Amino acid sequence: MDSNREMDPAHQVPEGVDEKTVRALGALSKALETTERARGHLYGFHQLTGTADFELGDAVRLLREAGHEQAARVEHAIVGRNVIPGHWTFQIIEAYNDTYYRPFAAMERDIVDELAAGRDHLLEAHLKTARRTRNHPDHTPTPTDT
């Protein structure tokens, strides 16, 4: 790849790695990045659900202070309730991490190590080289260039 001479050694395509492999590794990386986003949404779900449960506790307190018997009903049936049978949100995250995320991340790492000498973002580095404007101060090939 012509971009190799412009990139820092950590982002140069190793000898013998073809363009199809670089594209395949880029697709694998993109899939893992999408999984990272999905995992972030799980953490958002976890935090929002927890916040809602505490807010519900406040609502129960206010209903009780206002003398409404419905406070006990809400507290008994909804406060602290499982979000799916047997699970609070932290348990969903733990199961996702153990069953899907960690095995996927480990496999992606192994494949990058096996096929590209552990060098990440080779496709992106190639795109950076192809898309940057030469001799422009904000389009330098590496972070150390001035």
XYZ file of C-alpha atoms in Angstrom:
146
model
C 0.000 0.000 0.000
C 1.407 3.376 -1.016
C 0.231 5.007 2.205
C 2.735 3.012 4.263
C 5.608 5.424 3.753
C 3.538 8.309 5.132
C 2.215 6.627 8.276
C 3.872 6.000 11.594
C 5.144 2.429 12.060
C 2.198 1.454 14.291
C -0.179 2.049 11.369
C 1.856 0.741 8.470
C 0.484 -2.370 6.819
C 2.833 -5.255 7.595
C 4.680 -6.898 4.727
C 2.554 -9.545 3.030
C -0.831 -8.194 4.166
C -3.007 -7.524 1.119
C -5.676 -4.877 0.632
C -8.540 -7.383 0.963
C -7.227 -8.395 4.380
C -6.965 -4.742 5.426
C -10.585 -4.213 4.347
C -11.680 -7.372 6.171
C -9.925 -6.247 9.349
C -11.561 -2.845 8.964
C -14.981 -4.493 8.739
C -14.202 -6.626 11.794
C -13.127 -3.533 13.705
C -16.258 -1.671 12.642
C -18.432 -4.549 13.864
C -16.665 -4.443 17.245
C -17.111 -0.659 17.393
C -20.843 -1.161 16.780
C -20.869 -3.686 19.608
C -19.168 -1.087 21.829
C -21.989 1.323 21.006
C -24.606 -1.342 21.788
C -22.865 -1.986 25.101
C -22.976 1.726 25.839
C -26.714 1.678 25.230
C -27.013 -1.171 27.722
C -25.216 0.957 30.305
C -27.575 3.842 29.453
C -30.543 1.483 29.934
C -29.041 0.349 33.237
C -28.534 3.895 34.522
C -31.912 5.170 33.324
C -33.742 2.215 34.839
C -31.917 2.664 38.137
C -32.694 6.378 38.140
C -36.352 5.627 37.399
C -36.467 3.192 40.334
C -35.106 5.838 42.721
C -37.546 8.415 41.300
C -40.311 5.895 41.845
C -39.199 5.632 45.454
C -39.592 9.409 45.730
C -43.087 9.162 44.217
C -44.004 6.478 46.770
C -42.782 8.693 49.604
C -44.778 11.656 48.292
C -47.911 9.549 47.829
C -47.499 8.253 51.372
C -46.960 11.786 52.750
C -50.115 12.879 50.931
C -51.998 10.065 52.680
C -52.633 7.860 49.651
C -52.822 4.099 50.112
C -51.634 3.606 46.518
C -48.087 4.230 47.805
C -47.964 0.745 49.290
C -49.269 -0.799 46.075
C -46.595 0.885 43.950
C -43.855 0.097 46.459
C -44.861 -3.556 46.694
C -45.352 -4.205 42.968
C -42.889 -1.940 41.134
C -40.046 -0.529 43.305
C -37.035 -2.834 42.953
C -38.809 -5.065 40.443
C -36.854 -7.273 38.030
C -36.749 -5.823 34.509
C -36.885 -9.307 33.010
C -37.531 -12.479 35.046
C -34.793 -12.889 37.641
C -32.690 -9.980 36.381
C -31.906 -6.458 37.305
C -30.146 -4.414 34.634
C -26.640 -5.037 36.022
C -27.189 -8.762 35.502
C -28.168 -8.188 31.877
C -24.919 -6.259 31.360
C -22.903 -8.992 33.064
C -24.488 -11.673 30.879
C -23.924 -9.602 27.722
C -20.291 -8.981 28.637
C -19.596 -12.636 29.470
C -21.602 -14.200 26.639
C -20.975 -11.819 23.748
C -18.833 -8.730 24.263
C -15.679 -10.191 25.840
C -15.477 -13.214 23.486
C -15.989 -10.905 20.474
C -13.370 -8.400 21.669
C -10.878 -11.203 22.387
C -11.436 -12.783 18.981
C -11.035 -9.436 17.185
C -7.769 -8.861 19.071
C -6.500 -12.356 18.230
C -7.291 -11.936 14.529
C -5.614 -8.510 14.341
C -2.583 -10.010 16.102
C -2.523 -13.005 13.724
C -3.105 -11.185 10.439
C -1.692 -7.698 10.992
C 0.993 -8.049 13.655
C -1.351 -6.442 16.186
C -1.647 -3.192 14.245
C -5.021 -1.536 14.693
C -6.895 0.803 12.343
C -4.949 -0.029 9.191
C -7.939 0.751 6.980
C -8.490 4.106 8.682
C -4.788 4.940 8.362
C -5.017 4.181 4.654
C -8.108 6.406 4.363
C -6.342 9.208 6.221
C -3.487 9.091 3.760
C -5.806 9.014 0.767
C -8.037 11.853 1.986
C -5.620 14.320 3.498
C -4.403 17.442 1.708
C -0.634 17.309 1.280
C 1.355 20.204 2.766
C -1.630 21.513 4.748
C -0.769 22.185 8.414
C -3.949 20.487 9.659
C -3.527 17.406 7.454
C -0.215 16.050 8.726
C 0.336 12.313 8.280
C 1.333 11.655 11.917
C 0.777 13.391 15.257
C 4.465 14.332 15.632
C 4.695 16.268 12.359
C 4.702 20.059 12.559
